[in-house]
Every structure is written in structure tokens, then in C-alpha cells.
PDB file of C-alpha atoms in Angstrom:
ATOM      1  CA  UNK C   1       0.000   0.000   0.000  1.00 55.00           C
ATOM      2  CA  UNK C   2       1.602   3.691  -0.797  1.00 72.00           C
ATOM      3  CA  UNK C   3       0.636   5.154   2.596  1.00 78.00           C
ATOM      4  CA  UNK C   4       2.515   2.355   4.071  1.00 81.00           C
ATOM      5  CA  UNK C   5       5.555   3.191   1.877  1.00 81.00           C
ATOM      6  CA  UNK C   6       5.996   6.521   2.256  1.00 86.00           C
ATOM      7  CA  UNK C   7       5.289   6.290   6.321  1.00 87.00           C
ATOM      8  CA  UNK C   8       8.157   3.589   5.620  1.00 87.00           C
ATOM      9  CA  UNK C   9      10.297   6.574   3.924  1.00 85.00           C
ATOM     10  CA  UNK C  10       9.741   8.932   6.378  1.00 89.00           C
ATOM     11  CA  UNK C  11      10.834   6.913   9.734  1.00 89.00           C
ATOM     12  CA  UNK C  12      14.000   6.229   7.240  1.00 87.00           C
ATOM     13  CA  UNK C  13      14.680  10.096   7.455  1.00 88.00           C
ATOM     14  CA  UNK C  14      13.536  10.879  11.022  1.00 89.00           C
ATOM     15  CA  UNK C  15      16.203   8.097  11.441  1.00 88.00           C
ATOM     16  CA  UNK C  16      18.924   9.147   9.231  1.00 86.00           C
ATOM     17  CA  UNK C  17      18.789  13.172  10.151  1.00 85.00           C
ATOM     18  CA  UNK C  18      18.706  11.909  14.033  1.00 88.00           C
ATOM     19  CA  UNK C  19      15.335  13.865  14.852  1.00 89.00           C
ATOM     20  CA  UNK C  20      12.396  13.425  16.821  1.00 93.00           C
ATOM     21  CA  UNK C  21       8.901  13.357  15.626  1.00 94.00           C
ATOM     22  CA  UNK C  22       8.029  16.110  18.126  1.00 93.00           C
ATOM     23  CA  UNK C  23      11.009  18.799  17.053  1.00 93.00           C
ATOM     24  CA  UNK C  24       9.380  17.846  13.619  1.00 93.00           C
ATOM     25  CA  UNK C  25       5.464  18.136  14.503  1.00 93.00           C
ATOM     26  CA  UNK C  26       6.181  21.445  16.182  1.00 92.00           C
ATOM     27  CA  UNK C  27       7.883  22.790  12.665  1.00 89.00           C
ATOM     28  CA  UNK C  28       4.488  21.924  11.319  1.00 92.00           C
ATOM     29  CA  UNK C  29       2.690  23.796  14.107  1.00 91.00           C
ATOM     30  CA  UNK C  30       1.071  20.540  15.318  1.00 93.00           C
ATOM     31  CA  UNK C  31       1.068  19.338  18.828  1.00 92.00           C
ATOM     32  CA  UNK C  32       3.922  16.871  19.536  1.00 92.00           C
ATOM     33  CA  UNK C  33       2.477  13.751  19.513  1.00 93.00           C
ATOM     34  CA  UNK C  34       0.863  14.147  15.664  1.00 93.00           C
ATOM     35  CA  UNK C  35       3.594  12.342  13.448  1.00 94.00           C
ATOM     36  CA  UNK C  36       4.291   9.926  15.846  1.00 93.00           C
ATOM     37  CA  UNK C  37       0.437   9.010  15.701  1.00 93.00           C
ATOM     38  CA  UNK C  38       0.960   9.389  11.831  1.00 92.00           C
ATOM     39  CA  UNK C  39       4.084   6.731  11.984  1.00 90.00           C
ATOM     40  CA  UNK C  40       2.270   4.469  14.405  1.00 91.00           C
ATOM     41  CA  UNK C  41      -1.006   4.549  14.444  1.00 89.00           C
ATOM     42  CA  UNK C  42      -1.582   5.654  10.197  1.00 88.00           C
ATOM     43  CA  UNK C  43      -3.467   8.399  11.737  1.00 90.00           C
ATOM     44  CA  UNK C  44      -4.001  10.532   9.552  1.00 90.00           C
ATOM     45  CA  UNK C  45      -3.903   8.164   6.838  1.00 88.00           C
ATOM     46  CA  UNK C  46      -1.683  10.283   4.495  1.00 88.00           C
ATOM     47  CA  UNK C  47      -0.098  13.915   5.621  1.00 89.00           C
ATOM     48  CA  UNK C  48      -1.650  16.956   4.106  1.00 88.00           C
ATOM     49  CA  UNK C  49      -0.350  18.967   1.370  1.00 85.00           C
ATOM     50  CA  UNK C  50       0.819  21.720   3.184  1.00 87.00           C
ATOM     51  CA  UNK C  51       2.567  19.456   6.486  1.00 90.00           C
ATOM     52  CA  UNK C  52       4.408  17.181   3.272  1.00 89.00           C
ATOM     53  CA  UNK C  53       6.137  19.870   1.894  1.00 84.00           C
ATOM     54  CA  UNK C  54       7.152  21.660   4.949  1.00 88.00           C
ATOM     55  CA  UNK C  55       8.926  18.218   5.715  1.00 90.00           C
ATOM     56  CA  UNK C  56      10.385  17.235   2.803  1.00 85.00           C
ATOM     57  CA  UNK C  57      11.761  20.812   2.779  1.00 83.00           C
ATOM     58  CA  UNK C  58      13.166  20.798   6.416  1.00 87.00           C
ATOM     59  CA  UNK C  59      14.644  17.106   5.492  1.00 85.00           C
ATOM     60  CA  UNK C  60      15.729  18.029   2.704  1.00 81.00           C
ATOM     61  CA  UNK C  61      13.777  15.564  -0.156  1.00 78.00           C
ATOM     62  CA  UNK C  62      12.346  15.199  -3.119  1.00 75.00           C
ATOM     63  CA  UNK C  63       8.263  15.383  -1.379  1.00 78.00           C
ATOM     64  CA  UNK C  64       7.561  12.454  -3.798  1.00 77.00           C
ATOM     65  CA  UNK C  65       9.388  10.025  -1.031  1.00 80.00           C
ATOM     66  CA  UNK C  66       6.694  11.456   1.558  1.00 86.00           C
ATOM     67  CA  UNK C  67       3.662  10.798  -1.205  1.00 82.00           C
ATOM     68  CA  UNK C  68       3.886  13.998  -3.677  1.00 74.00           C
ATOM     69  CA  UNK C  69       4.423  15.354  -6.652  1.00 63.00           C
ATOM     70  CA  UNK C  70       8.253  14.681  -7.601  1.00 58.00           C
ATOM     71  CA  UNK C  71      10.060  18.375  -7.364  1.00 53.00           C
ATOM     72  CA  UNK C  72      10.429  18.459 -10.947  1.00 53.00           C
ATOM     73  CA  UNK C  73       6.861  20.081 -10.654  1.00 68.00           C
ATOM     74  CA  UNK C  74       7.765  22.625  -8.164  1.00 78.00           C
ATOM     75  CA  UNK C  75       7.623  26.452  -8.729  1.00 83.00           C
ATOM     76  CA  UNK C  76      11.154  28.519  -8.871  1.00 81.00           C
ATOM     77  CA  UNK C  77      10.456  31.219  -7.240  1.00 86.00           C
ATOM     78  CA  UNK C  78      13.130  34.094  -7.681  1.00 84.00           C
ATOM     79  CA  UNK C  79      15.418  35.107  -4.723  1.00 81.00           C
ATOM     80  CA  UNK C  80      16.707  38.478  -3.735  1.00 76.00           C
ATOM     81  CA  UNK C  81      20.325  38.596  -2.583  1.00 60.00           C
ATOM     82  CA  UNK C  82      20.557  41.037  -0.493  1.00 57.00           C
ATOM     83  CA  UNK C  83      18.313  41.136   2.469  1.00 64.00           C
ATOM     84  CA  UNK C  84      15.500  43.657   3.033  1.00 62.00           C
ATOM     85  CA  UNK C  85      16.426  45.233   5.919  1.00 63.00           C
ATOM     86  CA  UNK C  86      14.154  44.736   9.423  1.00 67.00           C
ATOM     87  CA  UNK C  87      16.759  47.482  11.059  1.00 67.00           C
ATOM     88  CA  UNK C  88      17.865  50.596   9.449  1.00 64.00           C
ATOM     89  CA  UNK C  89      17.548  50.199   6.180  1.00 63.00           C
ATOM     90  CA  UNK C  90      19.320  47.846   3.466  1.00 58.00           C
ATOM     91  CA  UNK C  91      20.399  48.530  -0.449  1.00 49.00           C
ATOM     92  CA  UNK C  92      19.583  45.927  -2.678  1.00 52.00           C
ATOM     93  CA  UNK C  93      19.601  45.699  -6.434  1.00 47.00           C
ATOM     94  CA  UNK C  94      16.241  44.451  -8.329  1.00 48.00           C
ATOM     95  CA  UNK C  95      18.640  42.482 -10.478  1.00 43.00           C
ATOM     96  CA  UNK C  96      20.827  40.567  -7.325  1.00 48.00           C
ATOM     97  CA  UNK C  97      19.642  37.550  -7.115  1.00 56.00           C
ATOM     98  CA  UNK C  98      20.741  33.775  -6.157  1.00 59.00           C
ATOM     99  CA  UNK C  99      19.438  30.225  -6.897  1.00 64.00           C
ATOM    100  CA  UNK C 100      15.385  30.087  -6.970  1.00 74.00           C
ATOM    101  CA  UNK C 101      13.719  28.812  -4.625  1.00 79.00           C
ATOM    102  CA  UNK C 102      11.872  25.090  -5.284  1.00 79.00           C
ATOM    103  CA  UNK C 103       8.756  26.114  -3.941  1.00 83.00           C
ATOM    104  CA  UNK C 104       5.366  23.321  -3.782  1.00 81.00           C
ATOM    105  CA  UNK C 105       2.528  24.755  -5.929  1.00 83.00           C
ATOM    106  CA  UNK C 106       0.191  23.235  -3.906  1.00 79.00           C
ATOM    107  CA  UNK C 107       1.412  25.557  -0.774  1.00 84.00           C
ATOM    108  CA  UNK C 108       1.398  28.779  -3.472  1.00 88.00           C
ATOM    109  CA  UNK C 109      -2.180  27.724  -3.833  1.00 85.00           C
ATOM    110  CA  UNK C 110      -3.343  27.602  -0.557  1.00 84.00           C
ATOM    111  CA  UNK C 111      -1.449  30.732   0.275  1.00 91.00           C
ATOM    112  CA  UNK C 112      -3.369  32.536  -2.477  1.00 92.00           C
ATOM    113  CA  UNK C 113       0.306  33.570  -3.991  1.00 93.00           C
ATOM    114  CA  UNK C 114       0.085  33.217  -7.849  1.00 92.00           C
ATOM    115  CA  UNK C 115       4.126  31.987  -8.916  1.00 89.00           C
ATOM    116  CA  UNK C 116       4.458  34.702 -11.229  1.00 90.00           C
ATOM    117  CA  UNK C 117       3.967  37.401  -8.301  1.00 92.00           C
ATOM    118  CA  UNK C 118       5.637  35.532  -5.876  1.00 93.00           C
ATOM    119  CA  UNK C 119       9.449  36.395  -4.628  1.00 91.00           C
ATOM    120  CA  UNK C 120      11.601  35.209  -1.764  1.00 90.00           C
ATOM    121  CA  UNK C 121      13.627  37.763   0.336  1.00 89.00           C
ATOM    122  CA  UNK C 122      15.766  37.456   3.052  1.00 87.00           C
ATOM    123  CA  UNK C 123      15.313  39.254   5.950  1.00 90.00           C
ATOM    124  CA  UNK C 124      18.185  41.381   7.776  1.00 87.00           C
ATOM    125  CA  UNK C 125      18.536  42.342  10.973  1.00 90.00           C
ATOM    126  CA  UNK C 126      16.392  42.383  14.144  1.00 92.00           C
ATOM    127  CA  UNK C 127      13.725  44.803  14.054  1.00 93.00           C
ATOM    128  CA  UNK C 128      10.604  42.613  13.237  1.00 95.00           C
ATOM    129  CA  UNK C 129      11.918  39.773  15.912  1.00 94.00           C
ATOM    130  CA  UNK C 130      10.097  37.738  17.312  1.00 94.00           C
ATOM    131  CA  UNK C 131       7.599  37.887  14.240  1.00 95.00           C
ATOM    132  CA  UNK C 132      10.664  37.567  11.799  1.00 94.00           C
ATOM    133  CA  UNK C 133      14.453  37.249  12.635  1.00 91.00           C
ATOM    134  CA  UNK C 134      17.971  37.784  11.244  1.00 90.00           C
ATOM    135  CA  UNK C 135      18.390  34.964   8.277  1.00 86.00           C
ATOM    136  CA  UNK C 136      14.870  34.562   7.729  1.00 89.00           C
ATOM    137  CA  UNK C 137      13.754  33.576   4.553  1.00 88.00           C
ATOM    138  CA  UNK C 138       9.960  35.087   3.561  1.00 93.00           C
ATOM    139  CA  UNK C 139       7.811  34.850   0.048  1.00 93.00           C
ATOM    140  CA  UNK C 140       6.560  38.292  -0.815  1.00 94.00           C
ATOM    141  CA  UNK C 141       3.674  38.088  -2.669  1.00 96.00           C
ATOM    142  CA  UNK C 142       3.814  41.335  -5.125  1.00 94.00           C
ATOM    143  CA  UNK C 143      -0.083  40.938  -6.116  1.00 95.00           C
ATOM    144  CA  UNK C 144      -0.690  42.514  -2.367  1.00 95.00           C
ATOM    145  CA  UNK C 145      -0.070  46.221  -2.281  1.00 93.00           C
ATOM    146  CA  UNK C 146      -2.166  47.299  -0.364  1.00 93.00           C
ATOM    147  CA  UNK C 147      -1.961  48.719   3.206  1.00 92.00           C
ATOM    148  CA  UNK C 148      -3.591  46.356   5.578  1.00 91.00           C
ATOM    149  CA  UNK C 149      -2.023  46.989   9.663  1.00 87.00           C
ATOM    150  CA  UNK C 150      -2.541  43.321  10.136  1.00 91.00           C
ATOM    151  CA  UNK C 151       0.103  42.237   7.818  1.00 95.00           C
ATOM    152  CA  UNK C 152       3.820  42.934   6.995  1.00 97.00           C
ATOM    153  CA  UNK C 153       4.992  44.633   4.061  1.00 96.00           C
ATOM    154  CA  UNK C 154       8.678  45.051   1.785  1.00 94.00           C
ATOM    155  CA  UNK C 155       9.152  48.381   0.520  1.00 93.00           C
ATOM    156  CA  UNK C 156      11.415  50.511  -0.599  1.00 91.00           C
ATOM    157  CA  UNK C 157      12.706  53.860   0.582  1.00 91.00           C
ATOM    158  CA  UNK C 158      14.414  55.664  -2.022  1.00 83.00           C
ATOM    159  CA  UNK C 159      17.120  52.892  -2.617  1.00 78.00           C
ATOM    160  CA  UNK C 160      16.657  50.952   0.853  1.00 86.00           C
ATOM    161  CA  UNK C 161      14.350  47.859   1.306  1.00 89.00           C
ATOM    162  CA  UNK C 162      12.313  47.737   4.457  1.00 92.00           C
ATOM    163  CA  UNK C 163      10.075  44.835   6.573  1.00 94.00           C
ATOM    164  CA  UNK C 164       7.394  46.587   8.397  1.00 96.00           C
ATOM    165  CA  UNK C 165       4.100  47.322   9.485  1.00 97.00           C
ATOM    166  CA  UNK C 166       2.268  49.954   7.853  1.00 97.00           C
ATOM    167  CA  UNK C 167       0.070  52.259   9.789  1.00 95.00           C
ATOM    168  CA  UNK C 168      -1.768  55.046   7.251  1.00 94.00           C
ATOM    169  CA  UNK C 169      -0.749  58.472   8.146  1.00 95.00           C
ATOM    170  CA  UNK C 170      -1.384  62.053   7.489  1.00 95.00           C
ATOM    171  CA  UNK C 171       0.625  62.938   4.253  1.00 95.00           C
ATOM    172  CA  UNK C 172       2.326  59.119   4.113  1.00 95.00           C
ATOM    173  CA  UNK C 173       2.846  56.144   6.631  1.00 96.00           C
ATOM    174  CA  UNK C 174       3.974  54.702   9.715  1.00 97.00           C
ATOM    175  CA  UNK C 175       6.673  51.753   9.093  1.00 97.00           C
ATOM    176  CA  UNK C 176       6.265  49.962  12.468  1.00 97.00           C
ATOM    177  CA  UNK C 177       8.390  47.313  14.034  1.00 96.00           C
ATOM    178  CA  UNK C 178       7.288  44.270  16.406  1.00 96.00           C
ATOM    179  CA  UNK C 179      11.146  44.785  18.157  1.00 96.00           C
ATOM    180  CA  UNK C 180       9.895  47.623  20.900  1.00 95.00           C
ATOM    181  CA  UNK C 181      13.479  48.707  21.073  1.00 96.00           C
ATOM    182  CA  UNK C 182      12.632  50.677  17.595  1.00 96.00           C
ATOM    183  CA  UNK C 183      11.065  53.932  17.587  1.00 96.00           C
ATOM    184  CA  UNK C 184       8.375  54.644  14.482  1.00 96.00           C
ATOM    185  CA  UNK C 185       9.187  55.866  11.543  1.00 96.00           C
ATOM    186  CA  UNK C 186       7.554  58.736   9.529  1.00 97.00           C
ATOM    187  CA  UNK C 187       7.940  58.381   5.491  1.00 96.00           C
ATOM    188  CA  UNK C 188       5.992  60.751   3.662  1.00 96.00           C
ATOM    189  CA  UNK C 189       4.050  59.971   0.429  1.00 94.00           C
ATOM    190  CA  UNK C 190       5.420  59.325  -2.990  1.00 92.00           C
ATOM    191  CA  UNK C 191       8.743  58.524  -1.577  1.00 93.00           C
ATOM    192  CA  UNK C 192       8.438  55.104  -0.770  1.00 93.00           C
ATOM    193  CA  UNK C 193       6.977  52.311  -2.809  1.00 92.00           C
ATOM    194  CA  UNK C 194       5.391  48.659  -1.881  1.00 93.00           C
ATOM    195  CA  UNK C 195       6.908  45.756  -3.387  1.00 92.00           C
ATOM    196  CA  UNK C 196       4.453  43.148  -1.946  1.00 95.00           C
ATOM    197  CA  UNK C 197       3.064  41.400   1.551  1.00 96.00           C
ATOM    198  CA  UNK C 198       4.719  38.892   2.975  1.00 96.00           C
ATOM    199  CA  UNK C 199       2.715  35.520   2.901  1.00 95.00           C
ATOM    200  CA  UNK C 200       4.869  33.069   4.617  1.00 93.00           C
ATOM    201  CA  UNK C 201       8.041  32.435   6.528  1.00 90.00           C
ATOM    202  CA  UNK C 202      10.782  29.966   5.943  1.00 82.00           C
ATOM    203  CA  UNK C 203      13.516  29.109   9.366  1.00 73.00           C
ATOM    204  CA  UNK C 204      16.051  26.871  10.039  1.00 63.00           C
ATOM    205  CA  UNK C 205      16.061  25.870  13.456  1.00 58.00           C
TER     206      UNK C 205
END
């Protein structure tokens, strides 16, 4: 049976990498018991979409060993070289970037991020933490340019990149940061432009 196979693959690589089912359930966001249930039990019968591609990204494997599509189907999604800055402010060139990354359509789908608006950036310094850190890798979704406080935002400031909050202001914006240890910044309209929301976050642990 396939289920059985690829629950067979998987305790291969919890095995090989040397990690437990719970560091692994909690990268999903599931309680710590849920792939061991999965490996023991068959409950559920087959992982979701979303939970197999988190996995066979953190383990590093084609998702067709875990019951996917093989990664010749996944989306290249454009990286940005230089980080956008969550401190004071970073250059970057719209031109600088490194290798794609492989990224599941089926999570692109269910994030509502079309492939040819979506971009990867990483994130520099320590402004946004806890929300987003130093080294953090985040898909911007350029189809969503539009102020909404709930959600984070890249833009750039004349030739600096920025992760922030936006809070409408008189005459331009508020970029705000989650780090309390940064003061609010001003940046009147016209002289800074959106390049997208960010849609979802990427860390090694």
C-alpha cells in the first residue's frame, strides 16, 4: 500500500537526520504527539499537502518520497540577494539575485500567492523579531499592495528595502516594528513604494 511506503520513507529520514517526531510536529505547528500518531497509528492516513512539503523541505527531499508530486513540478520562485532590511535600512539591487527557490505549488495555492507574483527575500537584521528574525527567509507576494495593519509589508525607501508594518498616516505612513526597542518611523508619500506582503516564513532551526 503507498501510505505504508511513504510512512516507511519517512521513519527512514527521522532516522537518518537523528530527529524526533516532536522537534518535527512542532515545525508543522502541530502538537507533539501528531507524526508519531501518523508513523504508528496511520493516523491521519496520508499527511496533508501543506505538512508534506514543509517536511520534505526541512529534510531536505524530493516530497515524492513522503507521497507527492516529484520536485520536478515545483515552482522557482526568484530570490533576492541582499536582504530587506528589518533594522535601518538595506540597499539591494532588483537584479541581485541567487538560486530560486523550489517552492510546492500546492502551498502557493493555498497561500493565495500566484508563482508569477511571488518572490523570496531574506530578511536582515532584528527589528521585526520575534515575528521575523535575522536569516529569515519570507515569500513576498507582489499581487498585495495594499496597506492592511494586520500584515507585513517590503518596501522601498528611495534605494533601501524595508520589513514593516504599515500604519496610514497624514501625508504618508507609519513603518512599524514588532522589536519595541525601535522607535516609528515617519515616510511621507510618494517617496516610498510597496513591493508586496509577505505571505509566509521559511527558518532553520
Amino acid at each position: 500500500m503507498e501510505a505504508d511506503v511513504h510512512r516507511a520513507n519517512f521513519a527512514r529520514l527521522v532516522a537518518q537526520r537523528g530527529v524526533t517526531l516532536a522537534t518535527l510536529s512542532r515545525v508543522l505547528g502541530r502538537n507533539p504527539a501528531y507524526l508519531q500518531q501518523y508513523l504508528m497509528r496511520g493516523s491521519p492516513r496520508i499527511l496533508a499537502e501543506r505538512d508534506r512539503a514543509r517536511l520534505a523541505e526541512y529534510l531536505g527531499v524530493d516530497e515524492v518520497l513522503l507521497g507527492g508530486r516529484s520536485s520536478s513540478e515545483l515552482v522557482a520562485v526568484p530570490r533576492i540577494d541582499l536582504g530587506a532590511s528589518a533594522g535601518p535600512g538595506g540597499w539591494a539591487e532588483d537584479d541581485a539575485l541567487r538560486a530560486p527557490f523550489a517552492f510546492p505549488p500546492a502551498l502557493l495555492r493555498q497561500l493565495g500567492v500566484r508563482a508569477e507574483a511571488a518572490s523570496m527575500v531574506r530578511v536582515a537584521g532584528d527589528s521585526m523579531a520575534p515575528t521575523l528574525n535575522d536569516g529569515d527567509e519570507i515569500l513576498v507576494d507582489r499581487d498585495r499592495c495594499r496597506i492592511d495593519p494586520r500584515g507585513i509589508f517590503v518596501l522601498r525607501v528611495e534605494e533601501a528595502l524595508f520589513v514593516k508594518r504599515l500604519r496610514p498616516a497624514v501625508g504618508g505612513v507609519e513603518l512599524v516594528s514588532d522589536n519595541p526597542a525601535y522607535a516609528v518611523r515617519f515616510v511621507r508619500s510618494g517617496s516610498f513604494r510597496l513591493l508586496g506582503q509577505v505571505a509566509w516564513l521559511g527558518r532553520a532551526l
